[in-house]
Coordinates of C-alpha atoms in Angstrom, one line a residue:
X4 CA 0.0 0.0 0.0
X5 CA 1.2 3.4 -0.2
X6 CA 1.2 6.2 1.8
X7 CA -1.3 8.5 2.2
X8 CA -0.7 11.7 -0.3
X9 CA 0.6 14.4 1.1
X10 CA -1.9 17.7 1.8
X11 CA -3.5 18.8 -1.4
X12 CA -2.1 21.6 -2.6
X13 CA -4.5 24.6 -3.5
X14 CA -4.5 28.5 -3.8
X15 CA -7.3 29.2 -1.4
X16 CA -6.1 32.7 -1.1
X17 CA -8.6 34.0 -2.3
X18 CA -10.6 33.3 0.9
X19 CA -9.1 35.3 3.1
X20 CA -11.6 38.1 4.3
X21 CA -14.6 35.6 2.6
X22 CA -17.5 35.9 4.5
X23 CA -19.4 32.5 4.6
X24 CA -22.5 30.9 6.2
X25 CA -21.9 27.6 6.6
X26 CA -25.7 25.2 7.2
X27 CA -25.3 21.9 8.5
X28 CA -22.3 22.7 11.0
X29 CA -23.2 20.6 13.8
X30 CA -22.7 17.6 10.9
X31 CA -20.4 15.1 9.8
X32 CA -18.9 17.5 6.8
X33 CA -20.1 21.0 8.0
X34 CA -18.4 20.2 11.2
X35 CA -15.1 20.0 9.2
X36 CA -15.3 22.6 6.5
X37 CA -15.8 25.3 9.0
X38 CA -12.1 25.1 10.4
X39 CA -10.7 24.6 7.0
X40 CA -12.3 27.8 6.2
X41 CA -11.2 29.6 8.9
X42 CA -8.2 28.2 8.9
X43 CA -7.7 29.9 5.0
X44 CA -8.7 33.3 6.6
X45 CA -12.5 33.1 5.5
X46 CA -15.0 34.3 8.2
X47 CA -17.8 31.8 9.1
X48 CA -21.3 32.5 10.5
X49 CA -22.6 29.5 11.5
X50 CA -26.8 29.2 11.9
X51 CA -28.2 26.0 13.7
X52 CA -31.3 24.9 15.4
X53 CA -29.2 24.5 19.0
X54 CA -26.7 27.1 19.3
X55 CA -25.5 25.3 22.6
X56 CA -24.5 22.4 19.9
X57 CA -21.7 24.1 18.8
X58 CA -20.4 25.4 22.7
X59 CA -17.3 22.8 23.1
X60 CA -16.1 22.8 19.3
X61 CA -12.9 23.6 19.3
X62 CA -13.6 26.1 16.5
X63 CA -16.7 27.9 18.6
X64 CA -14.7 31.2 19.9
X65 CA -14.0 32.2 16.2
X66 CA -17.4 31.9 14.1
X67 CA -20.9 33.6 14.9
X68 CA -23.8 31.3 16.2
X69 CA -26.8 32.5 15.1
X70 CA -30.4 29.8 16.1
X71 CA -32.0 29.4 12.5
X72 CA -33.7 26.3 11.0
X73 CA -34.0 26.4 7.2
X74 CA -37.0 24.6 7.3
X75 CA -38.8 27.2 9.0
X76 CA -38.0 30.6 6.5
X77 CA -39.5 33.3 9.4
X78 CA -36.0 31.9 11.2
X79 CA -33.9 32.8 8.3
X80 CA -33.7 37.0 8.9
X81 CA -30.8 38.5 8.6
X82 CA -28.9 35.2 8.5
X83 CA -27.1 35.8 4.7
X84 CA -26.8 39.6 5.5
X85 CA -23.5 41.2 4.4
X86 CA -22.4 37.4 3.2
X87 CA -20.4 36.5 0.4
X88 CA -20.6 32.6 -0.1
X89 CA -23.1 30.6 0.9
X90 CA -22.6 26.4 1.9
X91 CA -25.8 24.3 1.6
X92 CA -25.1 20.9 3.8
X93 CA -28.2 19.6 5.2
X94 CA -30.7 17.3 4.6
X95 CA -33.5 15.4 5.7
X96 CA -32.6 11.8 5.7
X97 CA -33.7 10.8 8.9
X98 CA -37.2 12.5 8.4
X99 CA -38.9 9.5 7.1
X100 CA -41.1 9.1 4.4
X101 CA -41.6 13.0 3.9
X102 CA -37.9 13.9 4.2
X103 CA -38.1 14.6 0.0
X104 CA -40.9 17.2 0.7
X105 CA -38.9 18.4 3.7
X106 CA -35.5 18.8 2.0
X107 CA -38.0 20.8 -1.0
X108 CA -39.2 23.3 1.3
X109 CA -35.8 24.0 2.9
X110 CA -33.7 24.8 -0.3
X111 CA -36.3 26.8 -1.5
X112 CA -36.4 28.8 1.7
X113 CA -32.6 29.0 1.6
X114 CA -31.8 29.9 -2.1
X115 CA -34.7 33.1 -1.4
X116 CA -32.9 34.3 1.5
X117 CA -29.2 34.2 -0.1
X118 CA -31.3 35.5 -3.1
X119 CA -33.1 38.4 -1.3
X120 CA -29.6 39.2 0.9
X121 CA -26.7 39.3 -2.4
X122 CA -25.3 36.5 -1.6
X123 CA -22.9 36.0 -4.4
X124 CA -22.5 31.9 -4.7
X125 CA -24.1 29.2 -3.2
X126 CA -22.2 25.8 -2.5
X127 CA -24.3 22.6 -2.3
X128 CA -22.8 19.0 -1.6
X129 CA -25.4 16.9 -3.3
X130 CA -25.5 12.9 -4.5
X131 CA -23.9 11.7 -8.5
X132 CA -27.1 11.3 -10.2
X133 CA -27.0 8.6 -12.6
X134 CA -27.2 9.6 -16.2
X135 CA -28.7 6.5 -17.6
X136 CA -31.5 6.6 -15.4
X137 CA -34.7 8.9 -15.6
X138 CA -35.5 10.9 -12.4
X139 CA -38.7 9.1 -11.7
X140 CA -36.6 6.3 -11.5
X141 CA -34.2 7.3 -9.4
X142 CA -34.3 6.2 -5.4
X143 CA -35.7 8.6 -3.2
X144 CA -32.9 10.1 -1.8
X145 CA -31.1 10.8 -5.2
X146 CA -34.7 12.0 -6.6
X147 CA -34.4 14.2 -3.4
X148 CA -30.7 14.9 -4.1
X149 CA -31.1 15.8 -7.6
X150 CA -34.4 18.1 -6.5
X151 CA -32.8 20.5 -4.3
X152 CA -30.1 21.3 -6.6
X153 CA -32.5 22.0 -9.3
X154 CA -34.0 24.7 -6.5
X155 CA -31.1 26.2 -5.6
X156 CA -29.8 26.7 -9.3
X157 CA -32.6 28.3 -10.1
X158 CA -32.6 30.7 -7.6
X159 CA -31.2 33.3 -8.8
X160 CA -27.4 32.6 -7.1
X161 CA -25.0 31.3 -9.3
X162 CA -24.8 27.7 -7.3
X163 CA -22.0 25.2 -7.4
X164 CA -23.7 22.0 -7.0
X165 CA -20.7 19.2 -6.5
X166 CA -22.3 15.6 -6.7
X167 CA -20.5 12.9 -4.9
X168 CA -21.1 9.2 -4.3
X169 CA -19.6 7.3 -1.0
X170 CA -17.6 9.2 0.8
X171 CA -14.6 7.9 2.8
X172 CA -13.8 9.3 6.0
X173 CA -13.5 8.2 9.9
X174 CA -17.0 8.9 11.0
X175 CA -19.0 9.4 7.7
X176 CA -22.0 7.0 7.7
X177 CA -21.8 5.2 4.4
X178 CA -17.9 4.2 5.8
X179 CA -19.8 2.8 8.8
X180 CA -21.9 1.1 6.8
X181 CA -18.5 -0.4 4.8
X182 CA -16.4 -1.5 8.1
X183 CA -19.0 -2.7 10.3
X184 CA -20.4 -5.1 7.4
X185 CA -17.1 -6.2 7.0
X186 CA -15.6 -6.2 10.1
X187 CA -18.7 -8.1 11.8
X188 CA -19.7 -10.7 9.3
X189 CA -16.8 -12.7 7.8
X190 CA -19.2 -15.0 5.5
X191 CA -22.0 -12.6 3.9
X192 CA -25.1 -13.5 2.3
X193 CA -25.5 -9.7 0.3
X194 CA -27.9 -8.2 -1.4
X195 CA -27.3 -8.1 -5.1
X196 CA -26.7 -4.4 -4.7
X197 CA -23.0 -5.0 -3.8
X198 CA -22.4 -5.3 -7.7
X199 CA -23.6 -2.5 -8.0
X200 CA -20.5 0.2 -9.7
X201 CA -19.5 3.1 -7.3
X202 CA -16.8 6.1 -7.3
X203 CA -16.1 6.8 -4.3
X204 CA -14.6 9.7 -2.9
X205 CA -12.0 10.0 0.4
X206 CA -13.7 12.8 2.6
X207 CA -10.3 15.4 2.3
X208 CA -10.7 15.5 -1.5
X209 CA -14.9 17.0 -1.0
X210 CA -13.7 19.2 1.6
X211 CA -10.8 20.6 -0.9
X212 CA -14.0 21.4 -3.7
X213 CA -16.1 22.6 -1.0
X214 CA -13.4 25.1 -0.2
X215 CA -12.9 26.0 -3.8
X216 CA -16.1 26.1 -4.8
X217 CA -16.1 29.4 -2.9
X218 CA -14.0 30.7 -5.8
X219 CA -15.6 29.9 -9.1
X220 CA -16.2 32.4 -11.4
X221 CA -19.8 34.5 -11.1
X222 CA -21.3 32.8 -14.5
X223 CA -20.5 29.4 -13.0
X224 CA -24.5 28.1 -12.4
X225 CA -24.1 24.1 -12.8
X226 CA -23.3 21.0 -11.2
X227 CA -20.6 18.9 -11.0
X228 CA -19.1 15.1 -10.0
X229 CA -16.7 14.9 -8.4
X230 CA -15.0 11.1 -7.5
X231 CA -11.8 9.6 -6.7
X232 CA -9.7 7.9 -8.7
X233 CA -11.4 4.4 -8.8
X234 CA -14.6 2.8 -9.8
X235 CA -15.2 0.0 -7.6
X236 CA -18.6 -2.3 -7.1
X237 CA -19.3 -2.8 -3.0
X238 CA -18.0 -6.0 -2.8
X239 CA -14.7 -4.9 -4.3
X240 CA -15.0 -1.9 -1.5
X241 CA -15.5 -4.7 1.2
X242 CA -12.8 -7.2 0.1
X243 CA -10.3 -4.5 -0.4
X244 CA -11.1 -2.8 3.1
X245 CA -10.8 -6.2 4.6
X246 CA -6.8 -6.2 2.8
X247 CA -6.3 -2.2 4.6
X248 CA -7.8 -3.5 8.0
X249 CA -5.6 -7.3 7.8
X250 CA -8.6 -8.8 8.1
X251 CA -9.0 -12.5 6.7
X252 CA -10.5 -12.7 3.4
X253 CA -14.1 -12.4 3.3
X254 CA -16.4 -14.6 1.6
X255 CA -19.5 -12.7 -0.3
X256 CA -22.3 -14.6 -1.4
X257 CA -24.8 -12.0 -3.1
X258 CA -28.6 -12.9 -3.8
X259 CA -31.3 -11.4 -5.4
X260 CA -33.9 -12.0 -2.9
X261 CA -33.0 -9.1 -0.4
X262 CA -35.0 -6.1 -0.9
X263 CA -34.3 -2.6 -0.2
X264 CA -36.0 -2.2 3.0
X265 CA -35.0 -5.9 3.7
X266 CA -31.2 -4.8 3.3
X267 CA -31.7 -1.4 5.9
X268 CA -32.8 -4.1 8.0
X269 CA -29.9 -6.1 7.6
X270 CA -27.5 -3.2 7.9
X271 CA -29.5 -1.8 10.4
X272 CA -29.0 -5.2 12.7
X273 CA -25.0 -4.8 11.5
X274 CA -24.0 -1.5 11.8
X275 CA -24.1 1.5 14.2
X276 CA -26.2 3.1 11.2
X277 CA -30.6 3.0 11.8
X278 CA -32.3 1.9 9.4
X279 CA -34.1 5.2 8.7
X280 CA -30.9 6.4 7.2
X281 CA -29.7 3.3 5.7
X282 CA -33.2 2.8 3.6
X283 CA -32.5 5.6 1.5
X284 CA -28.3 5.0 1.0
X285 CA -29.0 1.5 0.6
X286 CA -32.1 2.4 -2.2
X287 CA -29.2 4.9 -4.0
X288 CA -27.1 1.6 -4.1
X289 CA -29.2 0.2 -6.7
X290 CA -27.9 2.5 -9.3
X291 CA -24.6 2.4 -11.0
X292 CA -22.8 5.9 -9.7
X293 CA -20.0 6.6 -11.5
X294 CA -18.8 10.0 -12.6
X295 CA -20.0 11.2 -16.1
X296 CA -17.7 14.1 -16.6
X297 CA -14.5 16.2 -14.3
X298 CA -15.3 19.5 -15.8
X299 CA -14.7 20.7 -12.2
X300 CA -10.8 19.9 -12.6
X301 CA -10.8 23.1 -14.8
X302 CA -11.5 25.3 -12.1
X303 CA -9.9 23.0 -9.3
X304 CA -7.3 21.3 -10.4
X305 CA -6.3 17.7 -9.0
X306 CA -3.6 18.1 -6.7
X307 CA 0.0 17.2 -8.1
X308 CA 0.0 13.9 -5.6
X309 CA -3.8 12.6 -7.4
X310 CA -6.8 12.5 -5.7
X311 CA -7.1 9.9 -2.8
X312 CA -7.5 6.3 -3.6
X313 CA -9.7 3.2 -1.9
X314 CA -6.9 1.7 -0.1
X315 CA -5.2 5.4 1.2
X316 CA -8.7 6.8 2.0
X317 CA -9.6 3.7 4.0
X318 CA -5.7 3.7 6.0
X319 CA -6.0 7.1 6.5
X320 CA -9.6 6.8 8.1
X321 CA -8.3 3.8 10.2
X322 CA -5.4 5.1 11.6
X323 CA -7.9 8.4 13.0
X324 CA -10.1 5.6 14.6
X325 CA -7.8 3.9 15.8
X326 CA -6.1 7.2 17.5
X327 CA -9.2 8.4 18.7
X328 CA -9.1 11.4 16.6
X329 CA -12.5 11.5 14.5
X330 CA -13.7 15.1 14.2
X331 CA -17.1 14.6 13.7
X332 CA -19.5 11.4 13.1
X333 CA -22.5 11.1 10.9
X334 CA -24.6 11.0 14.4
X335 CA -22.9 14.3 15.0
X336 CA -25.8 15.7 13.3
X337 CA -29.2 15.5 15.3
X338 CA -32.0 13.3 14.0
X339 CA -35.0 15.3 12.7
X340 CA -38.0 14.6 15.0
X341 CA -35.0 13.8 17.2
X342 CA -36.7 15.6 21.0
X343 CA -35.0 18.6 21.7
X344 CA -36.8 20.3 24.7
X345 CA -35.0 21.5 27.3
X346 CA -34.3 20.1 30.4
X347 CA -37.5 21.1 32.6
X348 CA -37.0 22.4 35.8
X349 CA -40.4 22.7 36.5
X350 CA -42.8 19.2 37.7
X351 CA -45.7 21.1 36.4
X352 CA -43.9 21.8 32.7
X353 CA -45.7 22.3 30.0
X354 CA -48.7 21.2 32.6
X355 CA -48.3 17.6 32.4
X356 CA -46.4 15.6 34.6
X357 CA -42.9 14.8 35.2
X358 CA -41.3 11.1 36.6
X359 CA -38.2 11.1 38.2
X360 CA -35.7 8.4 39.5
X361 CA -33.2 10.0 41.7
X362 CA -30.3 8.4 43.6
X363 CA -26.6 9.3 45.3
X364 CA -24.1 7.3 46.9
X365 CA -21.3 8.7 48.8
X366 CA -18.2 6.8 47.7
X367 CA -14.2 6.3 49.0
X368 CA -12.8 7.7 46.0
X369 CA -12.0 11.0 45.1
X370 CA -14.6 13.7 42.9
X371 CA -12.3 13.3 39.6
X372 CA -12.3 9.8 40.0
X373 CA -15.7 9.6 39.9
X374 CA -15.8 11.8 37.1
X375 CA -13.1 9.7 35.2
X376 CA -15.8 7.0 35.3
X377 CA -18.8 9.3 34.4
X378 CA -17.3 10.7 31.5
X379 CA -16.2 7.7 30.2
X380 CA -19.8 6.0 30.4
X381 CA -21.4 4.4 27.2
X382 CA -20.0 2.5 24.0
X383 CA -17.4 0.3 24.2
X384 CA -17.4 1.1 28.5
X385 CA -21.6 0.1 28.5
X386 CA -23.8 1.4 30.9
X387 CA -22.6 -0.4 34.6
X388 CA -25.8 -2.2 34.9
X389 CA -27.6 -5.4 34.1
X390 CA -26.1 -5.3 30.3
X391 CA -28.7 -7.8 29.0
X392 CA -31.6 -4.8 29.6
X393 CA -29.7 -2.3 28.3
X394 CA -28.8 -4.5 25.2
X395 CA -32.6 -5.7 24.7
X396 CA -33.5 -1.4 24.9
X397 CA -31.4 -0.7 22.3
X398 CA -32.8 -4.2 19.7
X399 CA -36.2 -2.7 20.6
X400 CA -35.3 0.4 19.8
X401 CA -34.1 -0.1 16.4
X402 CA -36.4 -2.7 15.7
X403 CA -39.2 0.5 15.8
X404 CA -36.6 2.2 13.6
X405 CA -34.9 3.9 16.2
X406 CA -31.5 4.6 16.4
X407 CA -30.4 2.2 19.5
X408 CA -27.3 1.5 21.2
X409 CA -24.7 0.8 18.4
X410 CA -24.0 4.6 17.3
X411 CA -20.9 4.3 20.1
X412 CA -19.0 7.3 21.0
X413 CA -17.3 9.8 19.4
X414 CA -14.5 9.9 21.5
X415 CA -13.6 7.3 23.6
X416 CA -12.8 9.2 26.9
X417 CA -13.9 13.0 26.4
X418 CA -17.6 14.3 25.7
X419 CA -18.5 17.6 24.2
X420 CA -22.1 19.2 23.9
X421 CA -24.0 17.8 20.9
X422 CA -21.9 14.2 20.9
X423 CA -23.9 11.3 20.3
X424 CA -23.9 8.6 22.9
X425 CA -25.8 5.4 22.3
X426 CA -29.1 6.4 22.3
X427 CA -28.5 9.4 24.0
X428 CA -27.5 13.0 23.1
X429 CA -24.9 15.1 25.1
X430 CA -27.5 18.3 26.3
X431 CA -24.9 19.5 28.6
X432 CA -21.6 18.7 30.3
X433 CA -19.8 20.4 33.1
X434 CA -16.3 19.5 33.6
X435 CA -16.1 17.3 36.8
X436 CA -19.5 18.1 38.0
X437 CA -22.2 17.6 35.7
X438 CA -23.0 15.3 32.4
X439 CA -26.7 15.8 31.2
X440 CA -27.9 13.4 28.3
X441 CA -31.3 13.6 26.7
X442 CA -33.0 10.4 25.3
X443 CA -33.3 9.6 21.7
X444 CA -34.4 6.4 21.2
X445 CA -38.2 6.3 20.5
X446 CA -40.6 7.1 23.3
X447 CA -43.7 7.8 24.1
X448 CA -42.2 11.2 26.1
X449 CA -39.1 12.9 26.3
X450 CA -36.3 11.5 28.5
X451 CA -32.9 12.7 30.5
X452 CA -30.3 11.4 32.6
X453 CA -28.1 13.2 34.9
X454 CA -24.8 11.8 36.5
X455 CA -23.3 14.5 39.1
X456 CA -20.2 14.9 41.5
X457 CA -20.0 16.6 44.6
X458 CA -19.2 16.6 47.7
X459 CA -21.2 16.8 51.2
X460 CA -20.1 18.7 54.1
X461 CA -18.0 16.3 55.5
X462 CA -16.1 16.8 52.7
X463 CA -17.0 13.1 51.2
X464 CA -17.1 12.5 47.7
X465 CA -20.7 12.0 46.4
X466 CA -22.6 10.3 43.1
X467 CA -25.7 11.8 42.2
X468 CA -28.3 10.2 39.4
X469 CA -31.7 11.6 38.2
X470 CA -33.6 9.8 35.6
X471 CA -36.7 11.7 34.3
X472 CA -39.5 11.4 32.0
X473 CA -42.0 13.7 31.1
X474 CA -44.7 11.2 29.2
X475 CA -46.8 12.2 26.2
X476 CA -50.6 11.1 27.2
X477 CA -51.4 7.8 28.8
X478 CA -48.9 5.7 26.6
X479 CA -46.1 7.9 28.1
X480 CA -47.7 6.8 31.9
X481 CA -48.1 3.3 30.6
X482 CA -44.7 2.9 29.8
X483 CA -43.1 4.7 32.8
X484 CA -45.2 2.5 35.3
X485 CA -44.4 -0.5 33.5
X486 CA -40.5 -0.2 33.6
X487 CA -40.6 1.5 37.0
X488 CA -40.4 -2.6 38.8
X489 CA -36.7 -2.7 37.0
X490 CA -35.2 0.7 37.9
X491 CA -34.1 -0.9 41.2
X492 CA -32.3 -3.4 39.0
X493 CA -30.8 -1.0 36.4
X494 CA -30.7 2.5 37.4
X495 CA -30.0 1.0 41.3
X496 CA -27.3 -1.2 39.8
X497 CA -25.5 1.9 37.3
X498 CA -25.2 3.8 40.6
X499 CA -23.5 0.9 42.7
X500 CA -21.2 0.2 39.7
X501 CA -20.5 3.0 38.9
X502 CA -19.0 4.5 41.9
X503 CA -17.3 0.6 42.8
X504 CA -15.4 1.3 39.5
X505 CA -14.4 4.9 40.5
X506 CA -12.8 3.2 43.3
X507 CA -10.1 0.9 41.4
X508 CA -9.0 3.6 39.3
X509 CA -6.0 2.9 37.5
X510 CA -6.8 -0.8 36.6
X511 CA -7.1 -1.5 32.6
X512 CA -7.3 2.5 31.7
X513 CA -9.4 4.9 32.9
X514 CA -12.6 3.9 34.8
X515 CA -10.8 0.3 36.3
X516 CA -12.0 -2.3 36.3
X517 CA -15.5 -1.6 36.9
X518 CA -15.6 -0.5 33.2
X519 CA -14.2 -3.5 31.7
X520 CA -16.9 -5.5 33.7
X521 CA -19.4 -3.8 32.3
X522 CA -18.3 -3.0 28.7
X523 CA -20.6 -5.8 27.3
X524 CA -23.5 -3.2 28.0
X525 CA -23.4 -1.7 24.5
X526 CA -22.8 -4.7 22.2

């Protein structure tokens, strides 16, 4: 194999002083264009539903927040004012069945705001639309794909729409999808998708055209595909991934008889990735993707090195696993219909009720011990407590197309606001005191659990734990009454474990041996 090609080399001069509003920032590739542009001198305003969502990036002291949701155009005010370039990144994919009407209304709402403000050029990262294959019959998501670049062309800012298959990258779900189906399943009985032809592109190459994108020339209005160097089918992709990982050969058996939504099942069961997002990527997989044309090398030129190939793309991706050094995720981004309400602090909120489990132990061991332990909870480290309930949640969960326990951890020792944990969501953390994480595995409520340090006035070190749930009509009061007999067992049983491990610190890595007793949790 060789190694990994060197930086691209590109004049981005030109975006020093830029002034660029950047959607979809709290996302797998928003979350890593923004420093790229700011680290080329471009200024970066940043609007998201959750401005607390971007609090602990390390890029947060040097963009504006502003709370906007393009999906709601009243939000959108003043958002593209005085702005040069304008990056569309979201979408809609976990919405469901109406995420293609969802994704309509947004670029439409977004294209008429840059429109209305002077924004100069808009920037969209959509899907390589295959030219053989009318639009009706094109999958959902690349109907979708192809839809909302048709909108934003036609609004009335020259718009660079750059159309990419797979893309490679630690984090990115459709290179989820690729290592955990290999990784887990050694003999594979595929779908007969995995014939199918892709291009795939390594994530540093889109970020390089996203950046330069900025700078095409005023009467640029088109779109573009953009690939690496390779065309590849997916079982080629798996039995060359399984070469870069060292993994024994793998033996793929396709068959016809696995449809679509049978397939999202299957990767679904497999991988960290819920089936409401695989559904649509694993529909796109039906087509033949393959580049039709690199007009955009006459603008961007490919860097002296090449672009990325499979086997360098897939290394490099590895290696920042593997180090613990993935930016972002693709659960970076929140789920749409995902809760989001605030913690209340109020039992009469919103005027329903409000259940609560609270517990604290004091504990022999001292407050950043504890918090070692705390912060290290989830993934890999599981949840301390009775792991066959924990992993029967999470199968439940995905079962009703939730997104269960397998989306893992970011990192595998610190948290940040807005990280993805399991089926939780980091709402808020507080540096040795405090970790806040709000439920999002499907519910008939909204759902939060706090783990807190302190210490009493005799100066002990103690463990504090509040479950609560605020239950939507009597299916929300069913369902807490009828787990309430096992939180002795489970939320009882996290708090006893988790401050034993904080006493054996030290034993196996951080969190003792407690953690590795209790790692089994998550699988």
């Amino acid at each position: 194999m060789t190694a990994s090609p060197p930086a691209n080399e590109l004049d981005l001069a030109g975006l020093a002083g830029l002034r660029c509003v950047v959607t979809g920032s709290t996302g797998y590739l928003g979350g890593r264009l923004v420093p790229a542009l700011l680290a080329a001198g471009a200024t970066v305003r940043c609007p998201v539903r959750d401005p607390l969502r971007l609090r602990d990036q390390p890029w947060a002291g040097q963009v504006e927040v502003v709370r906007a949701d393009v999906t709601r155009p009243e939000t959108l005010d003043g958002v593209f004012e005085g702005i040069d370039v304008a990056y569309y990144l979201v979408h809609a994919l976990g919405a469901g069945g109406s995420f293609e009407r969802v994704d309509a209304r947004a670029a439409e709402a977004f294209g008429a705001a840059a429109a209305a403000a002077g924004v100069r050029r808009i920037v969209y990262l959509g899907a390589l639309i295959p030219s053989d294959v009318a639009e009706r019959d094109l999958s959902p998501h690349l109907r979708s794909r192809a839809e909302v670049g048709r909108i934003l062309r036609a609004s009335g800012v020259p718009t660079a729409e750059l159309r990419a298959a797979v893309v490679l990258g630690s984090g990115s779900a459709s290179f989820e999808m690729l290592r955990y189906l290999t990784e887990r399943l050694p003999v594979m009985v595929t779908p007969s998708w995995v014939g199918t032809r892709i291009q795939p592109i390594a994530v540093r190459d889109v970020l390089r055209y996203l950046a330069a994108a900025a700078l095409l020339p005023p009467e640029v209005n088109r779109a573009f595909d953009i690939g690496g160097p390779e065309v590849l089918t997916y079982r080629e992709m798996m039995l060359r991934y399984s070469a870069v990982a060292r993994l024994p050969r793998r033996i793929i058996v396709p068959v016809p008889v696995l449809t679509p939504a049978l397939s999202s099942h299957w990767v679904g069961l497999v991988t960290p990735v819920p089936s409401s997002i695989a559904r649509p990527l694993v529909e796109s997989l039906r087509h033949e993707v393959v580049c039709a044309e690199h007009d955009i090398a006459v603008h961007v030129p490919d860097p002296a090195a090449g672009l990325v190939n499979f086997d360098d793309a897939v290394a490099l991706a590895l290696k920042r696993i593997r180090r613990a050094e993935v930016e972002t995720r693709w659960s970076s981004a929140s789920l749409r219909g995902a809760p989001s309400d605030p913690l209340p602090s109020d039992p009469q909120w919103s005027g329903g009720s409000l259940y609560q489990d609270d517990r604290e132990r004091a504990v022999d061991a001292s407050p950043q011990a504890v918090w070692d332990v705390i912060e290290g909870i989830g993934g890999e480290n599981g949840w301390y407590s009775f792991p066959l309930a924990w992993a029967l949640r999470g199968w439940l969960d995905r079962l009703v197309g939730g997104v269960g326990l397998r989306r893992g951890r970011r990192d595998g020792q610190r948290l940040r606001v807005g990280d993805a944990l399991d089926f939780w969501r980091v709402e808020e953390i507080t540096t040795g005191r405090l970790l806040r994480l709000r439920a999002e595995m499907r519910l008939p409520g909204l759902a939060w659990l706090e783990l807190t340090v302190s210490q009493n006035q005799q100066g002990e070190t103690v463990y504090g734990q509040r479950a609560l749930f605020h239950p939507h009509g009597l299916a929300g009061h069913l369902y807490w009454w009828s787990v309430a007999p096992f939180h002795s067992i489970v939320f009882g049983g996290m708090a006893r474990n988790i401050t034993e491990s904080a006493r054996h610190p030290g034993e196996g890595g951080k969190g003792g041996r407690g953690r590795r007793r209790w790692r089994r949790a998550a699988t």
